[in-house]
CSV table of C-alpha atoms and ligand atoms in Angstrom, one decimal:
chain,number,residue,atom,x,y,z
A,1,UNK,CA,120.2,8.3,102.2
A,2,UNK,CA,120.7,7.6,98.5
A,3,UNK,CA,117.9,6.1,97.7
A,4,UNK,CA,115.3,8.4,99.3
A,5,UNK,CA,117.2,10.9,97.5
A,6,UNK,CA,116.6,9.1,94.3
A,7,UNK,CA,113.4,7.8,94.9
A,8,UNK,CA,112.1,11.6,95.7
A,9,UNK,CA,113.9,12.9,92.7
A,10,UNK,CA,111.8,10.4,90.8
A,11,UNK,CA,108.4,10.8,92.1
A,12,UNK,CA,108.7,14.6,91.3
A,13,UNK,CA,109.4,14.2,87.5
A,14,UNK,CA,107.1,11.4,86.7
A,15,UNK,CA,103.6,12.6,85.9
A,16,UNK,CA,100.5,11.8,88.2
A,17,UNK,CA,99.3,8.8,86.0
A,18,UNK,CA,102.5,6.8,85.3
A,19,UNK,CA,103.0,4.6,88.6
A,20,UNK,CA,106.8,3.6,89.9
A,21,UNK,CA,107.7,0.5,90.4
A,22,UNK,CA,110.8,0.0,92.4
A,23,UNK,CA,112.6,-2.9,91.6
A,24,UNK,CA,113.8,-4.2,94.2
A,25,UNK,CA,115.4,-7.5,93.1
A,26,UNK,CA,118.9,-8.5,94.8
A,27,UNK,CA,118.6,-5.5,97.1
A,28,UNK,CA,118.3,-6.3,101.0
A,29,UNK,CA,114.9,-5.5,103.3
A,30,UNK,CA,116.6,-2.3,104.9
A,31,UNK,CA,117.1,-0.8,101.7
A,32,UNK,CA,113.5,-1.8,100.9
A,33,UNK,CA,112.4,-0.6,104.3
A,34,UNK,CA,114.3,2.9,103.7
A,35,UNK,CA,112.9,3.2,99.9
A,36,UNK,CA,109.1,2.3,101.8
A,37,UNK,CA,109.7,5.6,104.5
A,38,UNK,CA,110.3,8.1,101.7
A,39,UNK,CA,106.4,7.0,100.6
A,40,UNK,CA,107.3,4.1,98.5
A,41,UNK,CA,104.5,1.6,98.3
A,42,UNK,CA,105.1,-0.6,95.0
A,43,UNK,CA,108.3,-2.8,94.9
A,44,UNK,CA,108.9,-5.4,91.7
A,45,UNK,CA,111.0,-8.5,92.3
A,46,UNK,CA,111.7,-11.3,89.7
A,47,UNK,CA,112.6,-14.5,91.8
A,48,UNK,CA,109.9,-16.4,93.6
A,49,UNK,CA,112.5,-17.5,96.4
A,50,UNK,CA,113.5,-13.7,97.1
A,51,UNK,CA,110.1,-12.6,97.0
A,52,UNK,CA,108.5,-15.0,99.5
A,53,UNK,CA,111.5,-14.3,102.2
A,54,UNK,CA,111.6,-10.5,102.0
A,55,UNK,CA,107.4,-10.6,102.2
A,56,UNK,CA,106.8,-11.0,105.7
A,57,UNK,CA,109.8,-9.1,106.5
A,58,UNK,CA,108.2,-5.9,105.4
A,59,UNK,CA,105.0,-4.5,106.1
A,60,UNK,CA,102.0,-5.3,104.8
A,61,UNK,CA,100.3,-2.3,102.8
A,62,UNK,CA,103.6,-2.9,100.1
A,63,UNK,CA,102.0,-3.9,96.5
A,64,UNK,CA,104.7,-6.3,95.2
A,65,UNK,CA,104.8,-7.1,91.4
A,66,UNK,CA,105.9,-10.0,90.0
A,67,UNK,CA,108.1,-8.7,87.3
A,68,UNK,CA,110.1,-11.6,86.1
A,69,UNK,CA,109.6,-15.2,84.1
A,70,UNK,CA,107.2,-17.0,86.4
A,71,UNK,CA,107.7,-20.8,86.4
A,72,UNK,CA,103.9,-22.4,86.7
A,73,UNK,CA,105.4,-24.9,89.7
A,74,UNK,CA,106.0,-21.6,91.7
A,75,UNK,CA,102.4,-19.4,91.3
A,76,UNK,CA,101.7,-21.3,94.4
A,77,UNK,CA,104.2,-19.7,96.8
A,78,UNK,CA,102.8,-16.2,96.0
A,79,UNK,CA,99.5,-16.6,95.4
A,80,UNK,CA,98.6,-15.6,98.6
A,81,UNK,CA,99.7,-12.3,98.8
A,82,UNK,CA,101.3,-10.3,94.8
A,83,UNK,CA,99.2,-7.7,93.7
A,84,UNK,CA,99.9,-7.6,90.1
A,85,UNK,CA,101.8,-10.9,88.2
A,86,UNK,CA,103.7,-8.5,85.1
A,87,UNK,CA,104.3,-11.6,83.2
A,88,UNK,CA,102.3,-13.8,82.0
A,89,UNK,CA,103.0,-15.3,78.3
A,90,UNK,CA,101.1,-18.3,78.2
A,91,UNK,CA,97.9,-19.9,78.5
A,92,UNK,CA,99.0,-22.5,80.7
A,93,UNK,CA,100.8,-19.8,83.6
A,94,UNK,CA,97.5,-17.9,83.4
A,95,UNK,CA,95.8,-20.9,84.1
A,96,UNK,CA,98.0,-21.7,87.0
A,97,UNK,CA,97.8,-18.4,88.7
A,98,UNK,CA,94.2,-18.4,88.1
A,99,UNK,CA,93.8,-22.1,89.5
A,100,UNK,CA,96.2,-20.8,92.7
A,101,UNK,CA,94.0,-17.7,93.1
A,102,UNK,CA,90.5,-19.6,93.4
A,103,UNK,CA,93.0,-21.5,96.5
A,104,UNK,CA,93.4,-18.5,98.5
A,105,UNK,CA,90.3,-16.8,97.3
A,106,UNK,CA,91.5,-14.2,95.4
A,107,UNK,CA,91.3,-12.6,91.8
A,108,UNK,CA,94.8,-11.8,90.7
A,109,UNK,CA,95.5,-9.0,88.2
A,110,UNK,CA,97.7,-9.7,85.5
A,111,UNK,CA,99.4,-7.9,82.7
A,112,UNK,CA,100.3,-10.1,79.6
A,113,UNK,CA,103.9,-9.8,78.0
A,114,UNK,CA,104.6,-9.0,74.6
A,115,UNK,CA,107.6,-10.1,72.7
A,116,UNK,CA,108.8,-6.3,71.3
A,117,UNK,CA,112.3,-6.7,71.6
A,118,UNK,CA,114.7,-8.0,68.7
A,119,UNK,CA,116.2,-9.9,71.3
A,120,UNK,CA,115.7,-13.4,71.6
A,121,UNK,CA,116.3,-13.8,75.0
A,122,UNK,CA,113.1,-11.7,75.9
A,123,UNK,CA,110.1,-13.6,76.9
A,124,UNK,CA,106.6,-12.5,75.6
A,125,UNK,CA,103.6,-13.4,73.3
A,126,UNK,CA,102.9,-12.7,69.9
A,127,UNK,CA,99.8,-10.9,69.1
A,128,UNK,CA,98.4,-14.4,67.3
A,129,UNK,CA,99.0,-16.0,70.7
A,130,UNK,CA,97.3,-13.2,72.8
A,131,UNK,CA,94.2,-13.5,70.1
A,132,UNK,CA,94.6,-17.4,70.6
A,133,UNK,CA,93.9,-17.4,74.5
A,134,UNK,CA,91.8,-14.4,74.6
A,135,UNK,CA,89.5,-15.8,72.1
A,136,UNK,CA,89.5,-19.0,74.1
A,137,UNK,CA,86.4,-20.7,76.2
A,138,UNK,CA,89.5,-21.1,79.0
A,139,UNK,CA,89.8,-17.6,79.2
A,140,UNK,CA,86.6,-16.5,79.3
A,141,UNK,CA,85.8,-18.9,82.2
A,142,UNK,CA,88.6,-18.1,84.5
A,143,UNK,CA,87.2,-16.1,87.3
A,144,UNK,CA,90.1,-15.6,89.6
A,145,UNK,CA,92.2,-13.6,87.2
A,146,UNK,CA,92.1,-10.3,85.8
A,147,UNK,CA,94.1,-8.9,82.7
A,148,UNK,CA,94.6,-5.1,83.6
A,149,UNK,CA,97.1,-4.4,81.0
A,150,UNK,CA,100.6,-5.0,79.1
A,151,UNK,CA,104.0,-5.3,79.4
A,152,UNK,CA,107.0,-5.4,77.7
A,153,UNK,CA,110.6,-5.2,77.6
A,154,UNK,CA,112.7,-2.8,74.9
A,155,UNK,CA,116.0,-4.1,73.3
A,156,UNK,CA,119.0,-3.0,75.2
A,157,UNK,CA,120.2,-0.5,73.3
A,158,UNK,CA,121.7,3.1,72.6
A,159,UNK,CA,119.2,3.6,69.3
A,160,UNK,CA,116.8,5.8,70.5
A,161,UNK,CA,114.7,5.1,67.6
A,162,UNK,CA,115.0,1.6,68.0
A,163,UNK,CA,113.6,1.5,71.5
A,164,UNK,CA,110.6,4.2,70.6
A,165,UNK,CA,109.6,1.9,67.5
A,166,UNK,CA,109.0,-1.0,70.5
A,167,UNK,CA,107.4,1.4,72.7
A,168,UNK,CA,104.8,2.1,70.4
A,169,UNK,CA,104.3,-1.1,68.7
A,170,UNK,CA,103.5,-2.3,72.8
A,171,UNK,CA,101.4,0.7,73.2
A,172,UNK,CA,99.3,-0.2,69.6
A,173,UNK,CA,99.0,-3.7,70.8
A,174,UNK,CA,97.2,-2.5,74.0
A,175,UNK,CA,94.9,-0.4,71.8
A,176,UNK,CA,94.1,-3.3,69.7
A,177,UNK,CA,93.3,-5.3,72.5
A,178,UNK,CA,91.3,-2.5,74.3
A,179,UNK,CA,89.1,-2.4,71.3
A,180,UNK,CA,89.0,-6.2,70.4
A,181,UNK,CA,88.4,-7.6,74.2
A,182,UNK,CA,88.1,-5.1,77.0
A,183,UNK,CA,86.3,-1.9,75.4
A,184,UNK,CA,83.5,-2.5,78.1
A,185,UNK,CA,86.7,-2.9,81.3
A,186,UNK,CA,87.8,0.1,82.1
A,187,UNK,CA,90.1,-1.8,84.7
A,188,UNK,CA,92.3,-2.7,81.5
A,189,UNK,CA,94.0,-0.1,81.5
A,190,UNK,CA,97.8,-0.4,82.3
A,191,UNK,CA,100.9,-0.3,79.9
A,192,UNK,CA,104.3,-1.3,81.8
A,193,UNK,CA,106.9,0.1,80.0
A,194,UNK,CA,110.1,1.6,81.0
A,195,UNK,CA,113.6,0.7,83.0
A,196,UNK,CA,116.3,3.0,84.6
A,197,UNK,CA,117.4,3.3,80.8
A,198,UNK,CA,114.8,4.0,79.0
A,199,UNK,CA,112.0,5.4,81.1
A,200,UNK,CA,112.3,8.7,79.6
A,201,UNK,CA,111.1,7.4,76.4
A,202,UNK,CA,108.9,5.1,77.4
A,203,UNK,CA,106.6,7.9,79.7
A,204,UNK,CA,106.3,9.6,75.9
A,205,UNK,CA,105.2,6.8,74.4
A,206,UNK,CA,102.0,6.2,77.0
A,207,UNK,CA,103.9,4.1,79.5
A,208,UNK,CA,101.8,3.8,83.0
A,209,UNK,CA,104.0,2.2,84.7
A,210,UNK,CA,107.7,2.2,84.7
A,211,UNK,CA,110.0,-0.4,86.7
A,212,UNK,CA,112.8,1.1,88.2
A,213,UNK,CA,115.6,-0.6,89.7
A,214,UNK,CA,119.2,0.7,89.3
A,215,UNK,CA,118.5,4.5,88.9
A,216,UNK,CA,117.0,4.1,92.9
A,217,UNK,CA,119.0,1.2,94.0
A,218,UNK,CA,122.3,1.6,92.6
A,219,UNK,CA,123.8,-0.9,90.5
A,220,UNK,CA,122.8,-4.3,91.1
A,221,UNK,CA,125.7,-7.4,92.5
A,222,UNK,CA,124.6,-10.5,91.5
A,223,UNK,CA,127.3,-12.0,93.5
A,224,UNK,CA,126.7,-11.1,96.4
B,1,LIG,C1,115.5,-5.7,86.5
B,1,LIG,C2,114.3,-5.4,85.8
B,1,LIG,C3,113.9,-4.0,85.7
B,1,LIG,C4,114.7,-2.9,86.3
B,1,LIG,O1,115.8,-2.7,85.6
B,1,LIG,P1,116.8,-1.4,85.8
B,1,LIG,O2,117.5,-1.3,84.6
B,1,LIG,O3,117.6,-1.7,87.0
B,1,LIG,O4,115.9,-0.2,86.1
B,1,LIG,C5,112.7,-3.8,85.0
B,1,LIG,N1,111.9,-4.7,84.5
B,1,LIG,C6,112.3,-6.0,84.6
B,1,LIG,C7,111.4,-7.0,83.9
B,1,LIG,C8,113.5,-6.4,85.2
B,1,LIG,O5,113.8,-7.7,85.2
């Protein structure tokens, strides 16, 4: 009940061009299943082990996003079916996926994460290391992968300013790397940006796509 509730709430104040992701990360296959028959099609999880069991449980039109820290030993469990990896921040992952890819016959879009956050516990690239492997002969060769966008994680905080500041240093990033690398790829064209708190903001500052867990789900219980 609750989450169709919430879920319709959202997909009537989000504009047309910013797509939801619905976290659905701790949260069991009949909530999932309930969140899919109000319409929703796109669910992020962040554990390789979760993912893979809820897959088959659910049907198979879902688009599910890899949203956390991907571990290179793991690409290979999910190659098969994730329709868009949210993370990648390093050459070597890229590599992996795009190695596990060519396996299964498939070209995996990717969004690269940037390091906005004052945190240190975020994950995420510099701008000198995107340059570094975009520049690269690796890169350029790696047909089973495509980079569609960015991604990137704000500090948790309650200073507005603060988290607009890191919205639209992610959003400049992508602009510079529109220009630099993908000006003739239209398909690069994604900025994910955006939680339960700070959604709001990011849809100002061009967010795409916005990952939503708690404000559909409820709060999460890692303990359980
Ligand atoms: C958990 C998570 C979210 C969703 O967070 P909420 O605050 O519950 O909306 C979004 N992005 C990433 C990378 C996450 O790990």
């Amino acid at each position: 009940m609750e989450v169709k509730t919430n879920l319709t709430n959202f997909l009537s104040i989000i504009p047309e061009n910013v797509k939801l992701v619905a976290v659905s990360k701790t949260k069991p296959v009949d909530l999932i299943l309930e969140a899919y028959d109000a319409g929703q099609r796109i669910f992020g999880e962040n554990k390789v082990q979760d993912l893979v069991q809820k897959q088959p449980l659910l049907p198979g039109d879902i688009q599910w996003h890899f949203i956390g820290h991907l571990q290179t030993n793991k690409v290979k469990q999910i190659a098969p079916f994730i329709s868009l990896i949210h993370g990648i921040d390093s050459l070597k992952l890229l590599k992996e996926v795009n190695k596990q890819a060519e396996k299964v016959n498939r070209k995996i879009d990717c969004l690269l994460q940037f390091h906005i956050a004052n945190e240190e516990s975020k994950y995420g690239l510099s701008t000198e290391e995107a340059d570094d492997i975009l520049k690269g002969s690796e890169f350029s060769e790696m047909e089973h992968i495509r980079i569609i966008g960015v991604m990137g994680m704000a500090t948790f905080t309650d200073d507005t300013a603060q988290i607009i500041g890191e919205f639209k240093k992610l959003k400049n990033i992508f602009e510079k790397l529109k220009k630099e690398y993908f000006s003739d790829y239209s398909y690069f064209n994604e900025i994910s940006m955006g939680m339960s708190g700070d959604y709001k903001l990011a849809i100002l500052e061009g967010s795409t796509m916005i990952r939503i867990g708690t404000a559909i789900f409820g709060e999460r219980n890692y303990h359980n």
